[in-house]
Amino acid sequence: MKVGIYSPYLDTLGGGERYILTAAEFFLHRKDSVDIFWDKDSDLQDMAARFGLDLKGAKFVSNLFSGNFSFWQRLRKSYRYDLILVLSDGSIPLTLAKKNFIHLQVPFQKSNRPKIVNRLKLLTYKAVLCNSYFTKKIIDQTYGITSSVLYPPVDVNRFQPGKKEKVILSVGRFFAARHLHNFAPKKHQEMISAFEELIDSGLKDWKLRLLGANSPDQQSSLEQLKKIAQNYPIEISSNVDYEDLKTSFAQASIYWHAAGFGEDLDKHPERAEHFGITTVEAMASGAVPVVFAGGGQKEIIQDSVNGLFWQTPGELQTKTIQLIKNQSLTRKLAEKALIRSRDFSKQKFFRSLEDLLK
C-alpha cells in the first residue's frame, strides 16, 4: 500500500507530529510504502530519534499541500496514493487517495468554512480522529460530524521507573512570549513561582526540573524563565535527547502539569491540555502525576487513585507536600499510575489503526 503523511507543523515536533510519525512507523511495519509531504530542509532520522521511532524506509517528497501545487495538481497526484493521513490545522484538504484519514488534535471552536462545506469535505474521509473525548466534543460541534477517538500512542515499554530522587519534573515546549497573544500554554512561570514558594516555606533537598523543546526564536523566553528561577534549585533544559529525557522521567518522583490553569476553558478550550502524552510517560516511569484538572488529563487520571488533580497553586503545593510527607501514598499512587499508563501503549494504537483499515 502506498501511504502519504502530512503535517503542516512537522518541524515543531510536538504531540501531533509524534502521533502521525508513529502512524508512519505502523505503516512501515506493515511493509507499506510511506511518503511524508515536506519541503523544508529537515532530517527525518533526527525527527525519528526525537520520538524514539524507527522510520527507516520513509522518505520526504514534495509537499502536495503547499502553495507550489494547484488544487487540481494536488488531486491528480494524490490519486496515486492508497491512503493519506493528514494532521489538520483546522482546514479540511481534499485528496483523491483511495482512503483518507484526518487527525484533529486541537478543539477548534471556529472554522473558516461553513459547517455544511466541512461536512461535505469530511465525507471523503474514512476516519476523522481526535486525540481525546475532550477534543472530540468540540470538534463534533464545530464541524457538525461524529468523529472517533484514537488516543495518542505512548511507547510505555521504553519508560521504566528508576532510582527515585527528590525531583519534581515537568516536560513541555518552551513557547515564545508572543505565542498566541502572550498566552503561555505550558505555564512554566506559574510552576516556577509555586515551587519557589515551597522552598521559601521550608522545603529542602528537592529540585524542580523543567524540560522541553524550543527553537531559536523562543530563546529569549527560555532565558527569561532561567532568570526567574535563579537562586533556587530549579533546572531548565531545552531540546534534550530521547535517552536523557527517559532518564529524567525515571528519576522523578512527582510530575507536574499546569496547562489550562488560569484560563477560561469554556471560551478557549484549546488552551487546555488536549490529551497529555508526557503525563502518561511520567506514569509509565513511576512518577505520581499532579496535574491541573482540565482538558484531556481528566481522561487519563482518576483523582486520588493513580494521580492527583489541582485547580489552584495552593492545591498544587498542598498535594505535592502531601506526597513528599507520605511515602506510602506516593508508592500506592505510583503503582496504579504505572498500570494505567499501559492503556495508552503504542501497541494499542497500532491495533486500533489496523482495525480502521478494515
Tab-separated table of C-alpha atoms in Angstrom:
chain	number	residue	atom	x	y	z
A	1	MET	CA	0.000	0.000	0.000
A	2	LYS	CA	1.250	3.498	-0.861
A	3	VAL	CA	0.748	5.886	2.088
A	4	GLY	CA	1.154	9.669	2.293
A	5	ILE	CA	1.599	11.546	5.585
A	6	TYR	CA	1.162	15.289	6.072
A	7	SER	CA	1.558	17.740	8.946
A	8	PRO	CA	1.794	21.500	8.373
A	9	TYR	CA	3.755	21.719	11.642
A	10	LEU	CA	6.194	18.853	11.127
A	11	ASP	CA	9.299	20.752	12.241
A	12	THR	CA	7.730	21.742	15.584
A	13	LEU	CA	7.966	18.100	16.703
A	14	GLY	CA	5.020	18.315	19.065
A	15	GLY	CA	2.373	15.818	20.100
A	16	GLY	CA	0.605	15.865	16.739
A	17	GLU	CA	3.865	15.114	14.927
A	18	ARG	CA	4.560	12.234	17.294
A	19	TYR	CA	1.058	10.952	16.506
A	20	ILE	CA	1.375	10.898	12.728
A	21	LEU	CA	5.033	9.817	12.652
A	22	THR	CA	4.148	6.897	14.912
A	23	ALA	CA	1.418	6.097	12.394
A	24	ALA	CA	4.137	6.222	9.722
A	25	GLU	CA	6.099	3.655	11.735
A	26	PHE	CA	2.993	1.470	11.868
A	27	PHE	CA	2.647	1.513	8.088
A	28	LEU	CA	6.347	0.769	7.652
A	29	HIS	CA	5.998	-2.270	9.920
A	30	ARG	CA	3.267	-3.446	7.567
A	31	LYS	CA	5.771	-3.149	4.681
A	32	ASP	CA	3.799	-0.270	3.168
A	33	SER	CA	5.489	2.496	1.195
A	34	VAL	CA	5.474	5.762	3.191
A	35	ASP	CA	5.928	9.260	1.759
A	36	ILE	CA	5.973	12.322	4.024
A	37	PHE	CA	4.904	15.541	2.304
A	38	TRP	CA	7.522	18.115	3.358
A	39	ASP	CA	9.639	20.678	1.535
A	40	LYS	CA	11.762	22.216	4.282
A	41	ASP	CA	15.363	21.242	4.969
A	42	SER	CA	14.867	18.697	7.758
A	43	ASP	CA	16.416	15.391	8.751
A	44	LEU	CA	13.811	12.650	9.021
A	45	GLN	CA	16.038	10.390	11.097
A	46	ASP	CA	16.649	13.208	13.577
A	47	MET	CA	12.886	13.524	13.900
A	48	ALA	CA	12.620	9.778	14.405
A	49	ALA	CA	15.309	9.858	17.095
A	50	ARG	CA	13.491	12.644	18.950
A	51	PHE	CA	10.490	10.351	19.393
A	52	GLY	CA	12.321	7.025	19.588
A	53	LEU	CA	10.808	5.814	16.303
A	54	ASP	CA	12.101	3.604	13.514
A	55	LEU	CA	11.286	5.402	10.261
A	56	LYS	CA	13.823	3.715	8.010
A	57	GLY	CA	12.210	3.372	4.593
A	58	ALA	CA	10.065	6.500	4.832
A	59	LYS	CA	11.078	9.495	2.736
A	60	PHE	CA	10.295	13.153	2.236
A	61	VAL	CA	8.561	14.052	-1.048
A	62	SER	CA	7.322	17.349	-2.480
A	63	ASN	CA	4.543	18.754	-0.350
A	64	LEU	CA	1.283	18.392	-2.261
A	65	PHE	CA	-0.421	20.662	0.250
A	66	SER	CA	1.889	23.643	-0.267
A	67	GLY	CA	1.277	26.615	-2.499
A	68	ASN	CA	3.613	25.078	-5.057
A	69	PHE	CA	0.768	22.830	-6.228
A	70	SER	CA	-2.566	23.949	-7.580
A	71	PHE	CA	-5.757	22.357	-6.339
A	72	TRP	CA	-6.003	20.257	-9.499
A	73	GLN	CA	-2.354	19.194	-9.337
A	74	ARG	CA	-2.859	18.026	-5.773
A	75	LEU	CA	-5.902	15.991	-6.759
A	76	ARG	CA	-4.095	14.402	-9.682
A	77	LYS	CA	-1.002	13.466	-7.687
A	78	SER	CA	-2.935	12.326	-4.614
A	79	TYR	CA	-4.791	9.824	-6.795
A	80	ARG	CA	-1.642	7.673	-6.762
A	81	TYR	CA	-1.969	7.007	-3.032
A	82	ASP	CA	-3.913	4.240	-1.348
A	83	LEU	CA	-4.156	6.232	1.870
A	84	ILE	CA	-3.311	9.770	3.005
A	85	LEU	CA	-3.186	10.733	6.675
A	86	VAL	CA	-3.458	14.474	7.399
A	87	LEU	CA	-2.795	16.330	10.638
A	88	SER	CA	-5.230	19.214	10.325
A	89	ASP	CA	-4.565	22.850	11.170
A	90	GLY	CA	-8.341	23.325	11.131
A	91	SER	CA	-8.682	23.098	7.375
A	92	ILE	CA	-10.034	20.044	5.531
A	93	PRO	CA	-7.964	19.370	2.393
A	94	LEU	CA	-9.452	17.349	-0.440
A	95	THR	CA	-7.498	14.459	-1.949
A	96	LEU	CA	-8.285	11.615	-4.352
A	97	ALA	CA	-6.479	8.941	-2.354
A	98	LYS	CA	-8.456	5.717	-2.068
A	99	LYS	CA	-8.742	6.291	1.687
A	100	ASN	CA	-8.273	9.468	3.703
A	101	PHE	CA	-7.705	9.779	7.446
A	102	ILE	CA	-7.589	13.139	9.215
A	103	HIS	CA	-6.404	13.865	12.735
A	104	LEU	CA	-7.870	16.894	14.526
A	105	GLN	CA	-5.774	17.374	17.655
A	106	VAL	CA	-6.936	20.858	18.672
A	107	PRO	CA	-10.519	21.560	19.866
A	108	PHE	CA	-11.172	24.190	17.218
A	109	GLN	CA	-14.287	26.204	18.031
A	110	LYS	CA	-14.274	28.098	14.745
A	111	SER	CA	-13.780	27.156	11.135
A	112	ASN	CA	-13.138	29.373	8.134
A	113	ARG	CA	-15.703	27.369	6.178
A	114	PRO	CA	-19.465	26.943	6.692
A	115	LYS	CA	-20.370	23.808	8.629
A	116	ILE	CA	-22.126	22.247	5.616
A	117	VAL	CA	-18.974	22.683	3.487
A	118	ASN	CA	-16.828	20.979	6.117
A	119	ARG	CA	-19.327	18.155	6.481
A	120	LEU	CA	-19.299	17.534	2.736
A	121	LYS	CA	-15.487	17.565	2.651
A	122	LEU	CA	-15.260	15.186	5.588
A	123	LEU	CA	-17.468	12.696	3.741
A	124	THR	CA	-14.326	11.977	1.688
A	125	TYR	CA	-12.535	10.812	4.859
A	126	LYS	CA	-12.854	7.265	6.060
A	127	ALA	CA	-11.756	8.261	9.565
A	128	VAL	CA	-11.886	11.563	11.459
A	129	LEU	CA	-9.705	11.071	14.510
A	130	CYS	CA	-9.415	13.074	17.722
A	131	ASN	CA	-6.880	12.653	20.499
A	132	SER	CA	-9.400	12.704	23.359
A	133	TYR	CA	-13.103	12.898	24.117
A	134	PHE	CA	-12.429	16.437	25.319
A	135	THR	CA	-11.293	17.365	21.806
A	136	LYS	CA	-13.980	15.256	20.138
A	137	LYS	CA	-16.835	17.099	21.882
A	138	ILE	CA	-15.718	20.464	20.474
A	139	ILE	CA	-14.802	19.116	17.028
A	140	ASP	CA	-18.181	17.437	16.593
A	141	GLN	CA	-19.941	20.707	17.436
A	142	THR	CA	-17.728	22.841	15.207
A	143	TYR	CA	-17.795	20.626	12.127
A	144	GLY	CA	-21.215	19.013	12.554
A	145	ILE	CA	-19.827	15.466	12.484
A	146	THR	CA	-19.340	12.399	14.633
A	147	SER	CA	-15.598	11.839	14.995
A	148	SER	CA	-13.741	8.942	16.584
A	149	VAL	CA	-11.218	8.969	19.425
A	150	LEU	CA	-7.853	7.335	18.887
A	151	TYR	CA	-5.690	8.179	21.865
A	152	PRO	CA	-2.126	9.246	21.068
A	153	PRO	CA	0.478	6.480	21.143
A	154	VAL	CA	2.863	6.365	24.081
A	155	ASP	CA	5.738	3.915	23.888
A	156	VAL	CA	5.289	2.974	27.536
A	157	ASN	CA	7.616	-0.022	27.245
A	158	ARG	CA	10.540	2.364	26.717
A	159	PHE	CA	9.858	4.141	30.012
A	160	GLN	CA	10.806	2.399	33.237
A	161	PRO	CA	10.939	3.548	36.867
A	162	GLY	CA	14.483	4.154	38.063
A	163	LYS	CA	16.006	5.017	41.401
A	164	LYS	CA	13.742	7.795	42.543
A	165	GLU	CA	15.226	11.123	43.535
A	166	LYS	CA	13.800	14.212	45.179
A	167	VAL	CA	12.852	15.608	41.792
A	168	ILE	CA	9.646	17.196	40.547
A	169	LEU	CA	9.599	17.036	36.751
A	170	SER	CA	7.585	18.867	34.123
A	171	VAL	CA	8.017	18.402	30.364
A	172	GLY	CA	6.522	20.818	27.859
A	173	ARG	CA	7.552	23.006	24.958
A	174	PHE	CA	9.002	26.424	25.764
A	175	PHE	CA	6.936	28.894	23.745
A	176	ALA	CA	7.952	32.426	22.816
A	177	ALA	CA	6.257	35.195	24.775
A	178	ARG	CA	4.380	36.376	21.673
A	179	HIS	CA	2.827	32.949	21.079
A	180	LEU	CA	-0.964	33.224	20.936
A	181	HIS	CA	-1.034	36.852	22.065
A	182	ASN	CA	1.239	36.349	25.082
A	183	PHE	CA	-0.554	33.189	26.138
A	184	ALA	CA	1.955	30.744	27.657
A	185	PRO	CA	0.460	27.268	27.083
A	186	LYS	CA	2.558	25.190	29.480
A	187	LYS	CA	2.518	27.661	32.388
A	188	HIS	CA	6.209	27.298	33.231
A	189	GLN	CA	6.345	30.591	35.095
A	190	GLU	CA	3.410	29.601	37.304
A	191	MET	CA	5.091	26.314	38.219
A	192	ILE	CA	8.371	28.084	38.981
A	193	SER	CA	6.556	30.504	41.291
A	194	ALA	CA	4.727	27.667	43.069
A	195	PHE	CA	7.969	25.772	43.635
A	196	GLU	CA	9.862	28.851	44.826
A	197	GLU	CA	7.139	29.440	47.413
A	198	LEU	CA	7.561	25.857	48.627
A	199	ILE	CA	11.301	26.411	49.034
A	200	ASP	CA	10.717	29.718	50.809
A	201	SER	CA	8.310	27.904	53.154
A	202	GLY	CA	10.994	25.431	54.213
A	203	LEU	CA	11.074	22.625	51.640
A	204	LYS	CA	14.625	21.282	51.484
A	205	ASP	CA	16.623	18.953	49.229
A	206	TRP	CA	14.037	18.881	46.415
A	207	LYS	CA	14.531	20.271	42.926
A	208	LEU	CA	12.214	21.233	40.086
A	209	ARG	CA	13.332	20.135	36.612
A	210	LEU	CA	11.731	21.700	33.538
A	211	LEU	CA	12.446	20.126	30.153
A	212	GLY	CA	11.078	20.987	26.732
A	213	ALA	CA	11.741	21.708	23.103
A	214	ASN	CA	12.393	25.214	21.849
A	215	SER	CA	13.572	26.945	18.700
A	216	PRO	CA	15.880	29.958	18.228
A	217	ASP	CA	13.004	32.431	18.142
A	218	GLN	CA	11.930	31.192	21.568
A	219	GLN	CA	15.350	31.598	23.212
A	220	SER	CA	14.541	34.910	24.877
A	221	SER	CA	11.505	33.370	26.573
A	222	LEU	CA	13.651	30.492	27.825
A	223	GLU	CA	16.287	32.877	29.180
A	224	GLN	CA	13.580	34.836	30.960
A	225	LEU	CA	12.440	31.672	32.749
A	226	LYS	CA	16.016	30.897	33.767
A	227	LYS	CA	16.371	34.385	35.190
A	228	ILE	CA	13.185	33.982	37.237
A	229	ALA	CA	14.477	30.639	38.563
A	230	GLN	CA	17.872	31.976	39.667
A	231	ASN	CA	18.963	31.177	43.226
A	232	TYR	CA	16.519	28.277	43.517
A	233	PRO	CA	17.071	24.528	42.966
A	234	ILE	CA	15.446	24.667	39.523
A	235	GLU	CA	16.946	23.094	36.409
A	236	ILE	CA	15.749	24.248	32.985
A	237	SER	CA	16.962	22.423	29.867
A	238	SER	CA	15.810	22.508	26.257
A	239	ASN	CA	15.982	20.040	23.390
A	240	VAL	CA	17.349	17.170	25.456
A	241	ASP	CA	17.818	13.924	23.584
A	242	TYR	CA	15.451	10.995	23.976
A	243	GLU	CA	17.685	8.940	26.281
A	244	ASP	CA	18.262	11.871	28.647
A	245	LEU	CA	14.534	12.526	28.664
A	246	LYS	CA	13.831	8.931	29.695
A	247	THR	CA	16.435	9.186	32.448
A	248	SER	CA	14.769	12.302	33.858
A	249	PHE	CA	11.387	10.588	33.854
A	250	ALA	CA	12.899	7.553	35.589
A	251	GLN	CA	14.431	9.723	38.333
A	252	ALA	CA	11.383	11.895	39.000
A	253	SER	CA	9.185	11.128	41.987
A	254	ILE	CA	6.479	13.665	41.145
A	255	TYR	CA	5.270	15.034	37.817
A	256	TRP	CA	3.695	18.482	37.472
A	257	HIS	CA	1.498	19.699	34.633
A	258	ALA	CA	-0.212	23.093	34.569
A	259	ALA	CA	-1.649	23.648	31.071
A	260	GLY	CA	-5.107	25.206	31.294
A	261	PHE	CA	-4.571	26.892	34.653
A	262	GLY	CA	-5.931	30.438	34.805
A	263	GLU	CA	-7.779	30.161	31.509
A	264	ASP	CA	-11.464	30.319	30.629
A	265	LEU	CA	-11.650	26.846	29.114
A	266	ASP	CA	-15.289	27.226	28.106
A	267	LYS	CA	-14.305	30.183	25.949
A	268	HIS	CA	-10.862	28.842	24.992
A	269	PRO	CA	-10.859	25.028	25.217
A	270	GLU	CA	-7.746	24.978	23.024
A	271	ARG	CA	-5.782	26.352	25.989
A	272	ALA	CA	-6.256	23.155	27.994
A	273	GLU	CA	-4.057	20.116	27.557
A	274	HIS	CA	-5.799	18.281	24.741
A	275	PHE	CA	-4.564	14.878	25.924
A	276	GLY	CA	-1.327	14.614	27.942
A	277	ILE	CA	1.359	12.398	26.390
A	278	THR	CA	4.050	13.471	28.836
A	279	THR	CA	1.729	12.719	31.737
A	280	VAL	CA	1.420	9.128	30.514
A	281	GLU	CA	5.210	8.903	30.059
A	282	ALA	CA	5.660	10.064	33.641
A	283	MET	CA	3.160	7.483	34.885
A	284	ALA	CA	4.945	4.743	32.947
A	285	SER	CA	8.139	5.875	34.690
A	286	GLY	CA	6.640	5.547	38.159
A	287	ALA	CA	6.194	9.264	38.872
A	288	VAL	CA	2.990	10.445	40.523
A	289	PRO	CA	1.193	12.985	38.292
A	290	VAL	CA	-0.078	16.128	39.981
A	291	VAL	CA	-1.851	17.904	37.142
A	292	PHE	CA	-4.298	20.702	36.520
A	293	ALA	CA	-7.853	19.323	36.401
A	294	GLY	CA	-8.799	20.207	32.852
A	295	GLY	CA	-8.883	19.010	29.270
A	296	GLY	CA	-7.802	15.526	28.284
A	297	GLN	CA	-5.900	14.962	31.527
A	298	LYS	CA	-9.193	14.012	33.162
A	299	GLU	CA	-9.431	11.027	30.817
A	300	ILE	CA	-6.008	9.743	31.880
A	301	ILE	CA	-6.073	10.173	35.631
A	302	GLN	CA	-8.547	9.154	38.307
A	303	ASP	CA	-8.049	11.571	41.172
A	304	SER	CA	-6.533	10.012	44.318
A	305	VAL	CA	-6.330	6.630	42.558
A	306	ASN	CA	-3.455	6.997	40.088
A	307	GLY	CA	-2.631	10.689	40.464
A	308	LEU	CA	-3.832	13.969	41.902
A	309	PHE	CA	-5.696	16.930	40.423
A	310	TRP	CA	-5.307	20.572	41.392
A	311	GLN	CA	-7.138	23.775	40.477
A	312	THR	CA	-5.198	26.466	42.352
A	313	PRO	CA	-1.459	26.930	43.022
A	314	GLY	CA	-2.242	26.411	46.704
A	315	GLU	CA	-3.718	22.990	45.925
A	316	LEU	CA	-0.700	22.128	43.781
A	317	GLN	CA	1.590	22.964	46.687
A	318	THR	CA	-0.543	21.222	49.319
A	319	LYS	CA	-0.877	17.998	47.347
A	320	THR	CA	2.818	17.993	46.487
A	321	ILE	CA	3.750	18.317	50.178
A	322	GLN	CA	1.260	15.540	50.951
A	323	LEU	CA	3.166	13.215	48.623
A	324	ILE	CA	6.549	14.281	49.960
A	325	LYS	CA	5.489	13.568	53.542
A	326	ASN	CA	3.523	10.385	52.857
A	327	GLN	CA	5.733	7.910	51.012
A	328	SER	CA	3.186	5.126	51.415
A	329	LEU	CA	0.631	7.179	49.482
A	330	THR	CA	3.241	8.084	46.883
A	331	ARG	CA	4.146	4.434	46.276
A	332	LYS	CA	0.468	3.440	46.057
A	333	LEU	CA	-0.378	6.123	43.505
A	334	ALA	CA	2.802	5.433	41.506
A	335	GLU	CA	1.959	1.727	41.228
A	336	LYS	CA	-1.557	2.495	39.996
A	337	ALA	CA	-0.239	5.130	37.606
A	338	LEU	CA	2.158	2.624	36.070
A	339	ILE	CA	-0.694	0.188	35.452
A	340	ARG	CA	-2.916	2.894	33.955
A	341	SER	CA	-0.195	4.060	31.554
A	342	ARG	CA	-0.355	0.751	29.688
A	343	ASP	CA	-3.839	1.630	28.431
A	344	PHE	CA	-2.184	4.143	26.074
A	345	SER	CA	0.549	1.923	24.649
A	346	LYS	CA	1.861	2.149	21.116
A	347	GLN	CA	0.762	-1.452	20.595
A	348	LYS	CA	-2.869	-0.494	21.301
A	349	PHE	CA	-2.523	2.429	18.889
A	350	PHE	CA	-1.250	0.052	16.191
A	351	ARG	CA	-4.121	-2.375	16.765
A	352	SER	CA	-6.646	0.448	16.508
A	353	LEU	CA	-5.099	1.649	13.240
A	354	GLU	CA	-5.255	-1.865	11.860
A	355	ASP	CA	-8.960	-2.013	12.716
A	356	LEU	CA	-9.545	1.310	10.934
A	357	LEU	CA	-8.057	-0.106	7.739
A	358	LYS	CA	-10.595	-2.901	7.550
